[in-house]
Amino acid sequence: MAPVKLANVRKSFGAVEIIQGVDVDIVDGEFLVLVGPSGCGKSTLLRMIAGLESISSGEIAIGDRVVNDLEPKFRDIAMVFQNYALYPHMTVERNMGFSLEHRGHSKSEIAERVQWAAQILDLAKLLDRYPRQLSGGQRQRVAMGRAIVRNPQVFLFDEPLSNLDAKLRVVMRAEIKSLHQRLGVTTVYVTHDQVEAMTMADRIVVMNGGKVEQIGTPLELYDRPANRFVAGFIGSPAMNFLPGTITRAGFEAGGVTLPLPGPIAERDGQDAVYGIRPEHLALDGEGLEAEVLLVEPMGSETQVTLRLAGQQMIAVFRERISARPGETIRLRPDVAAAHLFDAASGARLN
Amino acid sequence: MAPATSPTGSDHTGSRRRPFWTMERRDALAGYLFIAPQLIGITIFVLIPLCLVFWFSLHEWNVLAARFTYTGAANYKALLSDPGLGEVFGATAIFSLGLVVLNMSLALLLAVLLSQKLTGITVFRTLFFSPVVVSLVAWTIVWSFLLQKNGGLNAILQVFGLEGSNWLRDPTTAMISVIVVQVFKNVGLNMILFLAALQGVPKELYEAARVDGVSPFKQFRRITVPLISPTILLTSIITIVGSLQVFAQIAVLTQGGPGMSTTVLVYYLYQQAFQFHRFGYGSTLSIVLFVIVAVLTFVQWQMRKRIVFYER
Ligand SMILES: Nc1ncnc2c1ncn2[C@@H]1O[C@H](COP(=O)(O)OP(=O)(O)OP(=O)(O)O)[C@@H](O)[C@H]1O
Ligand SMILES: [Mg+2]
C-alpha cells in the first residue's frame, strides 16, 4: 500500500502529445477511477504508471520512490489487463503462482499464497483448469488472483469488465469493490463507463484529450461539474443543455425565460449554456410548455424525450406519465440544481 | 414465429418414399468430388509407385543384362550383410541431426531477431528468405565453387591471414560443409514459419510477464517456446523428412565422398540403382528409407502431447 503521485506527466508518440500534463495525488489505499471517452489517453497513463510505457516528461512516484526509469517488476505494482492476458498454456494455479516463481519464493510459500487468493476469489475448484476451460467471469477472477497473490503496493486495472456481459459486469463490479475494501490496496482503475466510475470510485479523474478535466468524489462531479464536458460525461441519461443568454430577468433561450441559479448582476448579457439534469425537471401546471416526443416507461421511472425552448431534452419522472407523443406538458426546472456554463470556454459560472 | 405444424409435415419423417439424392448423399458426393483431384494424384504419384517399388524390391533387376527375376526376400537379406550400409546410416544420421539442429536453432534465432519492430526489417526478412526460391542446383553449384581449395571462401580467409582447408575434399570438413550449404538454402522457410508463429503470441502476455518480473530469457523459454511449440513440431517434421531426402546437393558438392563420408541413404540408393544397375536392391533401400521416414514422423506425431504444450 502506497500513495501514487503524478506530477506534470506528459507523453508524446512522435510529434503528437497524448498526455498533456497530468497532476494527480492518489492517496494511500484510495480507489481512483480514470474515466473519459475513447482515445483520451487513459490506458496510456495507466501503462506509464505500470512502467510499460516510458514517460516523456514529468514525474511519477510510488510511495516515496520516483519510478520514472524503473522497470515494471521493480515498481511493486500488479496489473489486470482488459483481455486478462492469462498464460494459455498454464493452469489457473500456475498462472497465479507464475510471478512468485520468478521472485524467488519457495514452493510452499507459493502454494500458500495461491490457496489464499483462490479462497478469496472462489477459485479453489478451478485451480487445475486451463484458461480456455473457464468462463469470462472466471477468467476475470483468475486475472485478479494473479494480481493479489503478489501483495503489491498498487493495483492497476485497465477496463477489466469490458469483455463481460451486462449482468456479470454488475457482479464483478461489486466483487472488485469488496476486494478493495478487504485488502485496502491503492487502486487505479481505468474505464470509459461512467456508471462503473460512479459506483466504484473513492475519487474520479475525468480525462479528455490527454488532459484532466476534473478530479473529485463521484457526488462532487455529479453535483458541481467544473465544466460542460464533465457535466455531459457524468450522469445517465446525460445532462440537458440549453444555449442562451443571461439577462436580469433570467436565462433567455428559445423564447422562454428560466429562473437563474445564483446572482448574475455582473453577467448581464453574457452568452451561456444552461444545464439541467433529467431528474431535475418536475411536472408543474404553471411551468414551461414542452412538447412530448417519446415516452419510455421503465417501471420504477418514466423517461420522456421532449422539446423545450426549441431544444430536445430528456426528463426522468418518478411518477408514471400518461402523456402521448405530440401532447404538451408543463415542466419546472429545479433552480437549485441547475448549472450555468460559459458558452465559449464551457467553464462553470455558478 | 411459432413453428407451424403443416399437414404435410409427416412427409419429412419418411412415410413417403425418400428420393435417392437425399441431402446427405448430395453432401457426400460434393465432398468426394472436392477431394478427388488430390486422391487421384496421390494414387498415381505416390501409392502406385510405392507398390511398384516394393514389387521391384523382391526381384533381382539388372537393366543392362535385361534380367528381372523374382528372388523373394533375398534383397532384404543382402541389406544385413551389406558392408557399406553401416557407414551410410552413420552419415545419414550425422547429416540429418546436424541439419535439423542447425537449421531450427538458426531459424528461431533469425525469427526472434527479425520480429523486432525496426525500420527496414522487411529488407532483412526478404534477404534471408530469398535462397529458398533460388534454384537448388544453381545455389549448390555456386557454393561448390566458393568452397574449392582456391575458391572464394578461402580467398576471404586469406585476407585475414588464415589458411582454409579444401572444404569439400577433406573428410573432416566435407560433411559440415554440405550441412551448412543446405542450412543456408532452407533456413528462410523455417524462419518465416517461426516469424508467423511469433507474431501470433499476444503481446499482452509479454507485458503481463514484465509486470510479473519475468526476465526476457525466461519469457522466451516459458512463454514464447510453449506457445509456438505447434510450429516447432511442424518445422521439425518437415526438416527431418526433408533432410532424409537430400540428393542433388550431395551429387553436386561431394558425390558422396571423400570415401563414403557424405554418402547418405538417398545417395547410396542412387549409386546402387543407377551406377551399379542394381534396381532391385535400390528399390529395397527405398523401402527402408520409406519406413524410416514413416516411423520418425509417427513418433514425432505421438510425442506432440509432450512437445506441444498448447493446442488450440
Ligand atoms: N504506440 C502508440 N503510438 C502512437 N499513438 C498511440 C500509441 N498508443 C496509443 N496511441 C494514441 O494515444 C491515444 C490514447 O490512447 P489510449 O489507448 O491511452 O486511449 P484510451 O483512453 O485508453 O482509449 P480506450 O477507451 O479506447 O481504450 C489514442 O489517440 C491513440 O491513438
Ligand atoms: Mg484503453
XYZ file of C-alpha atoms and ligand atoms in Angstrom:
694
model
C 0.000 0.000 0.000
C 1.417 3.301 -1.063
C 0.374 6.684 -2.373
C 0.986 7.421 -6.039
C 1.930 10.877 -7.208
C 1.771 12.090 -10.794
C 3.382 15.487 -11.341
C 3.020 17.222 -14.709
C 3.243 13.881 -16.503
C 3.490 14.064 -20.278
C 3.735 11.551 -23.077
C 4.301 12.014 -26.781
C 4.180 9.460 -29.555
C 6.283 11.141 -32.203
C 5.053 14.691 -32.614
C 1.665 14.052 -31.017
C 1.314 14.772 -27.312
C -1.114 12.167 -25.984
C -0.839 13.034 -22.286
C -0.626 16.773 -21.848
C 0.488 17.403 -18.311
C -1.402 15.390 -15.707
C -1.220 16.073 -11.967
C -2.898 13.608 -9.621
C -2.194 12.753 -5.996
C -3.514 9.310 -5.222
C -3.930 8.782 -1.524
C -2.717 5.607 0.179
C -5.441 2.954 -0.076
C -7.628 5.004 -2.361
C -9.750 3.604 -5.185
C -9.167 6.066 -8.005
C -11.028 5.743 -11.288
C -9.735 7.237 -14.528
C -12.654 7.842 -16.837
C -13.009 9.527 -20.195
C -14.035 8.976 -23.789
C -12.219 6.512 -26.044
C -8.754 7.668 -27.068
C -8.353 10.269 -24.327
C -5.201 8.575 -23.005
C -6.469 6.607 -20.001
C -4.693 3.371 -20.940
C -1.533 5.235 -21.843
C -1.464 6.964 -18.454
C -2.081 3.670 -16.635
C 0.667 1.955 -18.629
C 3.005 4.781 -17.703
C 2.301 4.119 -14.030
C 2.936 0.432 -14.686
C 6.196 1.126 -16.494
C 5.072 -0.433 -19.764
C 5.242 2.976 -21.445
C 8.046 5.489 -20.994
C 7.423 8.956 -19.565
C 8.285 11.866 -21.873
C 8.459 14.381 -19.044
C 7.199 14.908 -15.518
C 7.468 12.568 -12.572
C 5.672 9.501 -11.252
C 6.278 8.429 -7.687
C 5.023 5.296 -5.949
C 5.400 5.533 -2.203
C 8.403 7.783 -1.745
C 10.263 6.448 -4.800
C 10.342 8.211 -8.155
C 9.824 5.350 -10.595
C 10.308 7.100 -13.960
C 13.195 4.881 -15.001
C 12.285 1.761 -13.052
C 11.383 -1.483 -14.862
C 7.797 -2.665 -14.123
C 8.968 -5.517 -11.921
C 10.692 -3.131 -9.534
C 7.637 -0.888 -9.136
C 5.761 -3.356 -6.943
C 2.538 -2.983 -8.900
C 0.145 -5.575 -10.325
C -1.907 -5.030 -13.434
C -5.135 -6.586 -14.697
C -5.446 -6.336 -18.459
C -8.590 -5.792 -20.493
C -8.336 -9.207 -22.146
C -6.879 -10.724 -18.947
C -3.575 -11.774 -20.623
C -3.687 -15.174 -18.915
C -0.970 -17.606 -19.995
C -2.951 -20.066 -22.115
C -0.587 -22.996 -21.540
C -0.652 -22.826 -17.770
C -3.284 -23.954 -15.322
C -5.062 -21.442 -13.140
C -2.712 -22.372 -10.318
C 0.423 -21.822 -12.414
C -0.988 -18.597 -13.812
C -1.437 -17.233 -10.324
C 1.874 -18.515 -8.987
C 3.986 -17.595 -12.020
C 5.076 -14.192 -10.779
C 6.029 -15.587 -7.375
C 8.181 -18.274 -9.013
C 10.240 -15.529 -10.565
C 10.643 -13.608 -7.374
C 12.389 -16.337 -5.501
C 9.563 -17.555 -3.295
C 9.658 -21.112 -2.011
C 7.260 -23.724 -3.360
C 5.289 -23.975 -0.132
C 5.043 -20.221 0.126
C 3.726 -20.002 -3.438
C 1.164 -22.737 -2.809
C 0.034 -20.964 0.336
C -0.387 -17.589 -1.387
C -2.219 -19.161 -4.331
C -4.552 -21.008 -1.966
C -5.225 -17.802 -0.099
C -6.077 -15.921 -3.313
C -8.171 -18.798 -4.625
C -10.112 -18.771 -1.379
C -10.877 -15.066 -1.621
C -11.860 -15.231 -5.283
C -13.741 -18.524 -5.072
C -11.353 -20.242 -7.480
C -10.409 -23.197 -5.321
C -12.258 -25.685 -7.512
C -10.772 -24.332 -10.730
C -7.065 -24.457 -9.922
C -6.344 -27.338 -12.315
C -8.173 -25.865 -15.281
C -6.669 -24.078 -18.232
C -7.856 -20.574 -19.142
C -9.679 -21.875 -22.239
C -11.819 -24.035 -19.936
C -13.102 -21.038 -17.972
C -15.992 -18.633 -18.460
C -15.376 -14.927 -18.928
C -16.105 -14.095 -15.311
C -13.859 -16.884 -14.051
C -11.003 -15.701 -16.266
C -11.523 -12.250 -14.867
C -11.199 -13.606 -11.353
C -8.028 -15.508 -12.242
C -6.554 -12.298 -13.599
C -7.364 -10.632 -10.300
C -5.965 -13.597 -8.420
C -2.715 -13.230 -10.301
C -2.611 -9.618 -9.168
C -3.397 -10.153 -5.495
C -1.054 -13.112 -4.782
C 1.897 -10.762 -5.067
C 0.516 -8.445 -2.426
C 1.646 -5.377 -4.376
C 1.669 -1.713 -3.377
C -0.684 -0.712 -6.168
C -3.309 -2.421 -8.338
C -3.789 -1.193 -11.872
C -6.912 -2.185 -13.804
C -7.445 -1.393 -17.485
C -11.127 -1.764 -18.364
C -11.271 -5.187 -16.730
C -15.007 -5.606 -17.167
C -15.487 -4.517 -20.751
C -15.451 -8.075 -22.114
C -18.236 -9.258 -19.836
C -21.973 -9.116 -20.379
C -24.039 -6.515 -18.550
C -25.191 -8.739 -15.708
C -21.786 -10.193 -14.951
C -20.330 -6.727 -15.080
C -22.510 -5.658 -12.169
C -21.497 -8.739 -10.182
C -17.779 -8.310 -10.848
C -18.033 -4.604 -10.107
C -19.218 -5.423 -6.627
C -16.550 -8.101 -6.268
C -13.698 -5.789 -7.185
C -15.060 -3.170 -4.837
C -15.331 -5.559 -1.914
C -11.875 -6.938 -2.688
C -10.555 -3.422 -2.390
C -12.363 -2.878 0.872
C -10.895 -6.104 2.193
C -7.285 -5.573 1.073
C -7.140 -1.781 1.149
C -4.564 -1.628 -1.632
C -4.206 1.627 -3.585
C -6.034 1.064 -6.855
C -6.088 2.871 -10.175
C -8.956 1.705 -12.316
C -9.500 2.726 -15.939
C -12.922 2.654 -17.546
C -14.907 4.563 -20.104
C -18.139 3.593 -18.380
C -19.258 6.437 -16.129
C -21.629 4.176 -14.190
C -18.679 1.983 -13.237
C -16.766 5.107 -12.274
C -19.600 6.474 -10.134
C -20.300 3.234 -8.305
C -16.747 2.129 -7.580
C -14.612 5.196 -7.083
C -13.483 6.986 -3.968
C -12.454 9.704 -6.377
C -12.836 10.061 -10.115
C -10.432 11.653 -12.560
C -12.289 12.753 -15.684
C -9.931 12.925 -18.657
C -10.446 14.359 -22.114
C -7.951 14.732 -24.931
C -4.954 13.943 -22.745
C -5.886 16.459 -20.033
C -7.564 16.162 -16.661
C -10.940 17.935 -16.707
C -11.808 17.451 -13.057
C -10.892 15.377 -10.026
C -13.380 14.742 -7.258
C -15.661 12.335 -5.457
C -18.476 10.885 -7.561
C -21.082 13.165 -5.991
C -18.901 16.251 -6.304
C -18.615 15.603 -10.022
C -22.315 14.944 -10.256
C -23.485 17.932 -8.246
C -20.880 20.508 -9.233
C -19.216 19.595 -12.536
C -16.387 22.043 -13.200
C -17.206 22.417 -16.839
C -19.589 21.432 -19.582
C -17.558 18.377 -20.594
C -17.703 16.811 -17.136
C -21.371 17.787 -16.813
C -22.202 15.971 -20.027
C -19.987 12.976 -19.340
C -21.078 12.131 -15.805
C -24.697 11.054 -15.328
C -27.033 8.892 -17.345
C -29.159 9.942 -19.144
C -26.846 12.878 -19.782
C -27.483 16.435 -18.596
C -29.645 18.612 -20.856
C -28.024 21.724 -22.272
C -29.822 24.856 -23.385
C -27.750 27.596 -25.052
C -28.965 31.166 -24.454
C -28.212 34.493 -22.801
C -28.052 35.634 -19.196
C -30.301 38.673 -18.525
C -31.652 40.485 -15.461
C -34.970 38.731 -15.947
C -33.437 35.276 -16.065
C -31.913 32.927 -18.591
C -33.401 33.587 -22.029
C -33.373 30.822 -24.568
C -35.655 29.987 -27.480
C -38.365 32.419 -26.412
C -38.644 31.250 -22.795
C -37.134 32.625 -19.627
C -35.786 30.300 -16.968
C -35.010 31.276 -13.402
C -31.272 31.669 -12.773
C -29.292 29.845 -10.121
C -27.346 32.332 -8.046
C -26.559 36.036 -8.531
C -25.948 37.298 -12.030
C -25.514 41.026 -11.772
C -22.141 41.287 -13.453
C -23.022 38.680 -16.085
C -25.904 40.533 -17.739
C -25.875 39.907 -21.493
C -23.341 37.053 -21.402
C -23.868 34.062 -23.706
C -24.083 30.893 -21.665
C -25.341 27.325 -21.548
C -27.978 26.291 -19.048
C -27.567 22.742 -17.778
C -30.278 20.733 -16.076
C -30.254 17.022 -15.301
C -33.241 14.934 -16.485
C -34.361 14.232 -12.922
C -34.372 17.930 -12.066
C -37.294 18.695 -14.356
C -40.599 18.351 -12.478
C -44.200 18.416 -13.669
C -45.833 21.711 -12.741
C -49.116 23.191 -14.053
C -47.560 26.677 -14.017
C -44.279 25.592 -15.688
C -42.792 25.886 -19.149
C -44.517 24.264 -22.100
C -42.802 21.226 -23.581
C -43.859 19.009 -26.471
C -43.684 15.284 -25.775
C -41.707 13.339 -28.439
C -41.268 9.916 -26.880
C -42.332 8.215 -23.665
C -40.268 5.285 -22.328
C -41.787 3.704 -19.210
C -39.252 1.692 -17.234
C -41.367 0.662 -14.281
C -39.612 2.480 -11.479
C -39.411 5.654 -13.514
C -40.504 7.126 -16.812
C -38.125 8.664 -19.298
C -39.652 11.289 -21.570
C -37.969 12.836 -24.587
C -39.404 16.277 -25.217
C -38.824 19.598 -26.935
C -38.421 22.580 -24.609
C -37.488 26.053 -25.817
C -36.741 24.595 -29.240
C -34.200 22.148 -27.781
C -34.557 18.369 -27.492
C -34.287 17.248 -23.887
C -34.801 14.239 -21.698
C -36.732 14.249 -18.444
C -36.988 11.423 -15.933
C -40.009 11.220 -13.616
C -40.571 9.055 -10.588
C -44.297 9.097 -11.297
C -45.961 7.405 -14.256
C -46.766 9.657 -17.193
C -49.787 9.117 -19.373
C -48.870 11.760 -21.968
C -48.652 10.709 -25.613
C -46.252 11.940 -28.276
C -47.470 15.275 -29.664
C -49.141 16.364 -26.444
C -47.877 19.256 -24.357
C -46.852 19.027 -20.727
C -45.653 21.742 -18.372
C -42.320 21.499 -16.585
C -40.408 23.419 -13.970
C -36.613 23.109 -13.631
C -35.257 22.854 -10.091
C -33.276 26.085 -9.912
C -31.130 24.946 -7.020
C -29.872 22.035 -9.119
C -29.315 23.980 -12.347
C -25.873 24.651 -13.796
C -24.574 27.545 -15.866
C -21.580 27.211 -18.173
C -19.735 29.778 -20.213
C -20.746 29.423 -23.866
C -17.212 29.727 -25.208
C -14.937 28.064 -22.613
C -17.507 25.703 -21.067
C -16.326 26.675 -17.567
C -18.815 26.635 -14.729
C -20.323 30.061 -13.912
C -22.471 29.477 -10.811
C -42.569 -17.015 -35.468
C -44.218 -20.050 -33.987
C -43.371 -23.247 -35.880
C -46.457 -24.141 -37.902
C -47.499 -27.745 -37.895
C -48.125 -28.349 -41.555
C -50.432 -31.137 -42.699
C -47.629 -32.481 -44.896
C -45.145 -32.434 -42.014
C -45.090 -36.231 -41.811
C -43.565 -36.380 -45.316
C -40.208 -35.454 -43.846
C -40.234 -38.252 -41.338
C -40.037 -40.844 -44.088
C -43.534 -42.227 -44.519
C -43.290 -41.248 -48.194
C -40.542 -42.924 -50.277
C -37.362 -40.935 -49.898
C -35.702 -39.776 -53.119
C -32.282 -41.306 -53.866
C -30.481 -37.952 -53.762
C -31.083 -37.089 -50.130
C -29.363 -34.111 -48.575
C -26.682 -36.331 -47.008
C -25.946 -38.134 -50.242
C -25.606 -34.873 -52.137
C -23.277 -33.503 -49.450
C -21.221 -36.683 -49.546
C -20.943 -36.545 -53.330
C -19.785 -32.943 -53.186
C -17.234 -33.882 -50.556
C -15.809 -36.742 -52.614
C -15.660 -34.558 -55.706
C -13.683 -31.955 -53.793
C -11.038 -34.413 -52.596
C -10.981 -36.390 -55.875
C -8.129 -34.460 -57.565
C -5.874 -34.902 -54.557
C -6.869 -38.540 -54.174
C -6.185 -39.323 -57.837
C -2.859 -37.514 -57.641
C -1.759 -39.407 -54.540
C -2.821 -42.707 -56.054
C -0.963 -42.187 -59.326
C 2.145 -40.484 -57.995
C 2.523 -41.982 -54.532
C 0.601 -45.156 -53.848
C 1.139 -46.948 -57.179
C 4.880 -46.151 -57.358
C 5.214 -47.259 -53.739
C 3.633 -50.614 -54.528
C 5.790 -50.955 -57.642
C 8.962 -50.190 -55.698
C 8.013 -52.832 -53.164
C 7.404 -55.297 -56.007
C 10.787 -54.450 -57.571
C 12.500 -54.919 -54.241
C 11.537 -58.588 -54.366
C 13.467 -59.035 -57.619
C 16.941 -59.017 -58.949
C 16.714 -56.486 -61.751
C 19.694 -55.568 -63.910
C 18.653 -53.256 -66.715
C 21.831 -53.749 -68.770
C 21.662 -57.507 -68.565
C 17.878 -57.369 -69.036
C 17.482 -59.638 -66.023
C 14.331 -59.435 -63.886
C 13.988 -62.480 -61.680
C 11.951 -62.984 -58.555
C 14.222 -63.567 -55.571
C 11.839 -63.133 -52.642
C 13.468 -61.644 -49.570
C 16.988 -62.023 -50.931
C 17.499 -58.235 -51.274
C 16.373 -57.731 -47.691
C 18.809 -60.392 -46.500
C 21.509 -58.633 -48.522
C 20.850 -55.483 -46.505
C 22.092 -57.232 -43.378
C 25.372 -58.250 -44.934
C 25.989 -55.031 -46.885
C 29.374 -53.804 -45.586
C 28.765 -50.177 -46.658
C 25.384 -49.788 -45.028
C 26.630 -49.044 -41.512
C 28.689 -46.155 -42.751
C 25.762 -44.923 -44.855
C 23.413 -44.913 -41.865
C 26.068 -43.131 -39.830
C 26.476 -40.428 -42.462
C 22.716 -40.098 -42.798
C 22.263 -39.707 -39.052
C 25.044 -37.108 -38.755
C 23.700 -35.195 -41.724
C 20.076 -35.192 -40.557
C 20.851 -34.433 -36.946
C 23.313 -31.675 -37.801
C 20.946 -30.183 -40.320
C 17.902 -30.229 -38.053
C 19.693 -28.782 -35.037
C 21.498 -26.108 -37.022
C 18.531 -25.215 -39.214
C 15.966 -24.995 -36.420
C 18.107 -23.035 -33.990
C 19.304 -20.619 -36.664
C 15.757 -20.206 -37.983
C 14.417 -19.470 -34.492
C 17.238 -17.052 -33.732
C 16.680 -15.183 -37.003
C 12.924 -15.151 -36.461
C 13.312 -13.649 -32.990
C 15.741 -11.021 -34.281
C 13.619 -10.208 -37.302
C 10.372 -9.983 -35.341
C 11.623 -6.767 -33.743
C 9.823 -3.695 -34.939
C 12.621 -1.797 -36.627
C 12.614 0.215 -39.811
C 13.936 -1.703 -42.790
C 13.422 -5.061 -41.117
C 11.450 -6.384 -44.095
C 14.568 -5.978 -46.232
C 16.348 -8.445 -43.976
C 13.393 -10.817 -43.923
C 13.398 -10.877 -47.722
C 17.156 -11.312 -47.790
C 17.106 -14.378 -45.550
C 14.133 -15.900 -47.326
C 15.413 -15.415 -50.878
C 17.679 -18.539 -51.034
C 14.545 -20.653 -50.583
C 13.278 -19.604 -54.008
C 16.661 -19.866 -55.759
C 17.163 -22.966 -57.922
C 18.659 -25.689 -55.751
C 21.230 -26.835 -58.303
C 22.327 -23.297 -59.177
C 22.708 -22.486 -55.467
C 24.724 -25.637 -54.868
C 27.000 -25.153 -57.883
C 27.837 -21.610 -56.771
C 28.728 -22.935 -53.320
C 30.843 -25.721 -54.796
C 32.970 -23.020 -56.433
C 33.113 -20.955 -53.269
C 34.270 -23.963 -51.245
C 37.037 -25.113 -53.601
C 40.641 -25.095 -52.443
C 41.250 -21.874 -54.378
C 37.625 -20.707 -54.067
C 36.006 -17.567 -52.725
C 35.789 -18.590 -49.097
C 39.482 -19.358 -48.795
C 40.308 -16.110 -50.594
C 38.381 -14.213 -47.922
C 40.088 -16.198 -45.154
C 43.457 -15.379 -46.700
C 42.757 -11.667 -46.269
C 42.703 -12.369 -42.530
C 45.854 -14.439 -42.778
C 44.047 -17.749 -42.341
C 44.501 -20.809 -44.486
C 41.231 -22.603 -45.252
C 41.070 -26.298 -45.971
C 39.851 -27.957 -49.130
C 36.396 -27.921 -47.631
C 34.633 -30.496 -49.802
C 37.564 -32.889 -50.215
C 38.731 -33.022 -46.616
C 36.991 -35.842 -44.663
C 36.775 -33.649 -41.545
C 35.061 -30.704 -43.226
C 33.093 -32.266 -46.108
C 30.045 -33.192 -44.040
C 29.811 -29.914 -42.165
C 30.200 -28.002 -45.450
C 27.337 -29.880 -47.043
C 25.173 -29.284 -43.969
C 25.914 -25.569 -43.859
C 25.206 -25.091 -47.566
C 21.884 -26.833 -47.122
C 21.005 -24.873 -43.961
C 21.666 -21.560 -45.715
C 19.482 -22.696 -48.577
C 16.457 -23.610 -46.494
C 16.664 -21.789 -43.182
C 14.473 -18.994 -44.584
C 11.470 -21.278 -44.827
C 11.527 -22.274 -41.158
C 12.336 -18.693 -40.287
C 9.169 -17.449 -41.980
C 7.080 -20.117 -40.239
C 8.601 -19.162 -36.884
C 8.053 -15.472 -37.608
C 4.371 -16.068 -38.252
C 4.109 -18.107 -35.054
C 5.921 -15.456 -33.002
C 3.581 -12.796 -34.260
C 0.656 -14.943 -33.141
C 1.711 -14.680 -29.488
C -0.370 -11.866 -27.923
C 1.900 -9.040 -26.799
C -0.099 -8.564 -23.576
C 1.371 -11.863 -22.372
C 4.843 -10.337 -22.513
C 3.602 -7.219 -20.786
C 1.982 -9.294 -18.070
C 5.238 -11.210 -17.722
C 7.214 -7.981 -17.497
C 4.968 -6.799 -14.686
C 5.279 -10.245 -13.105
C 9.043 -9.784 -13.099
C 9.988 -12.461 -15.636
C 13.321 -11.841 -17.366
C 13.397 -11.667 -21.197
C 15.220 -15.004 -21.433
C 12.675 -16.705 -19.177
C 9.854 -15.076 -21.136
C 11.258 -16.742 -24.220
C 11.595 -20.122 -22.550
C 8.389 -20.128 -20.524
C 6.008 -18.244 -22.807
C 7.314 -18.000 -26.359
C 8.540 -21.573 -26.784
C 5.410 -23.244 -25.375
C 3.138 -21.027 -27.424
C 4.951 -21.652 -30.692
C 5.503 -25.345 -29.969
C 2.956 -26.464 -32.594
C 5.098 -24.692 -35.181
C 8.283 -26.154 -33.723
C 6.800 -29.628 -34.155
C 5.678 -28.900 -37.698
C 9.021 -27.475 -38.790
C 10.958 -30.297 -37.165
C 8.926 -32.881 -39.078
C 9.327 -31.009 -42.356
C 13.042 -30.522 -41.766
C 13.806 -34.100 -40.744
C 11.862 -35.585 -43.629
C 13.490 -33.101 -45.999
C 16.961 -33.898 -44.672
C 16.479 -37.597 -45.354
C 15.711 -36.850 -48.980
C 18.720 -34.683 -49.786
C 20.276 -35.788 -53.048
C 21.176 -33.034 -55.535
C 23.367 -31.192 -53.011
C 25.463 -34.319 -52.366
C 25.638 -35.132 -56.067
C 26.948 -31.667 -56.926
C 29.176 -30.985 -53.924
C 30.875 -34.265 -52.952
C 29.419 -37.213 -54.857
C 29.255 -38.955 -51.513
C 32.971 -38.523 -50.830
C 35.601 -38.262 -49.686
C 35.441 -42.011 -49.159
C 31.902 -42.704 -48.027
C 31.861 -39.818 -45.547
C 28.934 -37.956 -47.124
C 27.144 -40.904 -48.705
C 23.694 -40.543 -47.193
C 20.973 -43.104 -47.767
C 19.391 -41.465 -50.807
C 22.744 -41.016 -52.500
C 23.694 -44.626 -51.751
C 20.376 -45.744 -53.173
C 21.087 -43.741 -56.318
C 24.546 -45.291 -56.651
C 23.220 -48.834 -56.262
C 20.388 -48.362 -58.749
C 21.780 -46.064 -61.384
C 25.552 -46.531 -61.199
C 25.727 -50.236 -60.368
C 22.437 -51.016 -62.112
C 21.077 -52.977 -59.148
C 17.500 -51.732 -59.380
C 16.094 -54.429 -57.165
C 18.496 -53.597 -54.345
C 17.954 -49.891 -54.932
C 14.212 -50.447 -54.518
C 14.878 -52.276 -51.274
C 16.837 -49.294 -49.973
C 13.907 -47.058 -50.989
C 11.584 -49.149 -48.882
C 13.999 -48.856 -45.955
C 14.030 -45.077 -46.377
C 10.251 -45.010 -46.552
C 9.936 -46.994 -43.351
C 12.425 -44.734 -41.552
C 10.561 -41.598 -42.590
C 7.203 -43.093 -41.682
C 8.396 -44.247 -38.260
C 10.082 -40.919 -37.455
C 7.016 -38.956 -38.434
C 4.783 -41.251 -36.441
C 6.991 -40.971 -33.369
C 7.130 -37.190 -33.599
C 3.393 -37.037 -34.000
C 2.920 -39.232 -30.956
C 5.306 -37.043 -29.000
C 3.274 -33.955 -29.729
C 1.388 -34.271 -26.450
C 4.662 -33.853 -24.631
C 6.337 -31.406 -27.002
C 3.347 -29.273 -27.794
C 2.410 -27.567 -24.566
C -0.526 -25.876 -26.014
C -3.009 -26.735 -28.706
C -5.938 -24.570 -29.636
N 2.003 3.238 -29.557
C 1.291 4.313 -29.950
N 1.721 5.074 -30.973
C 1.017 6.173 -31.370
N -0.135 6.546 -30.816
C -0.624 5.835 -29.800
C 0.056 4.672 -29.321
N -0.670 4.147 -28.302
C -1.750 4.946 -28.168
N -1.731 5.959 -29.056
C -2.722 7.018 -29.193
O -2.858 7.616 -27.938
C -4.188 7.996 -27.705
C -4.650 7.474 -26.381
O -4.676 6.076 -26.421
P -5.179 5.218 -25.195
O -5.064 3.794 -25.553
O -4.473 5.676 -23.974
O -6.700 5.646 -25.130
P -7.814 5.185 -24.087
O -8.259 6.390 -23.369
O -7.343 4.040 -23.287
O -8.982 4.744 -25.061
P -9.940 3.457 -24.974
O -11.053 3.840 -24.046
O -10.436 3.334 -26.377
O -9.146 2.309 -24.516
C -5.005 7.473 -28.871
O -5.314 8.573 -29.712
C -4.084 6.520 -29.557
O -4.290 6.556 -30.939
Mg -7.753 1.937 -23.272
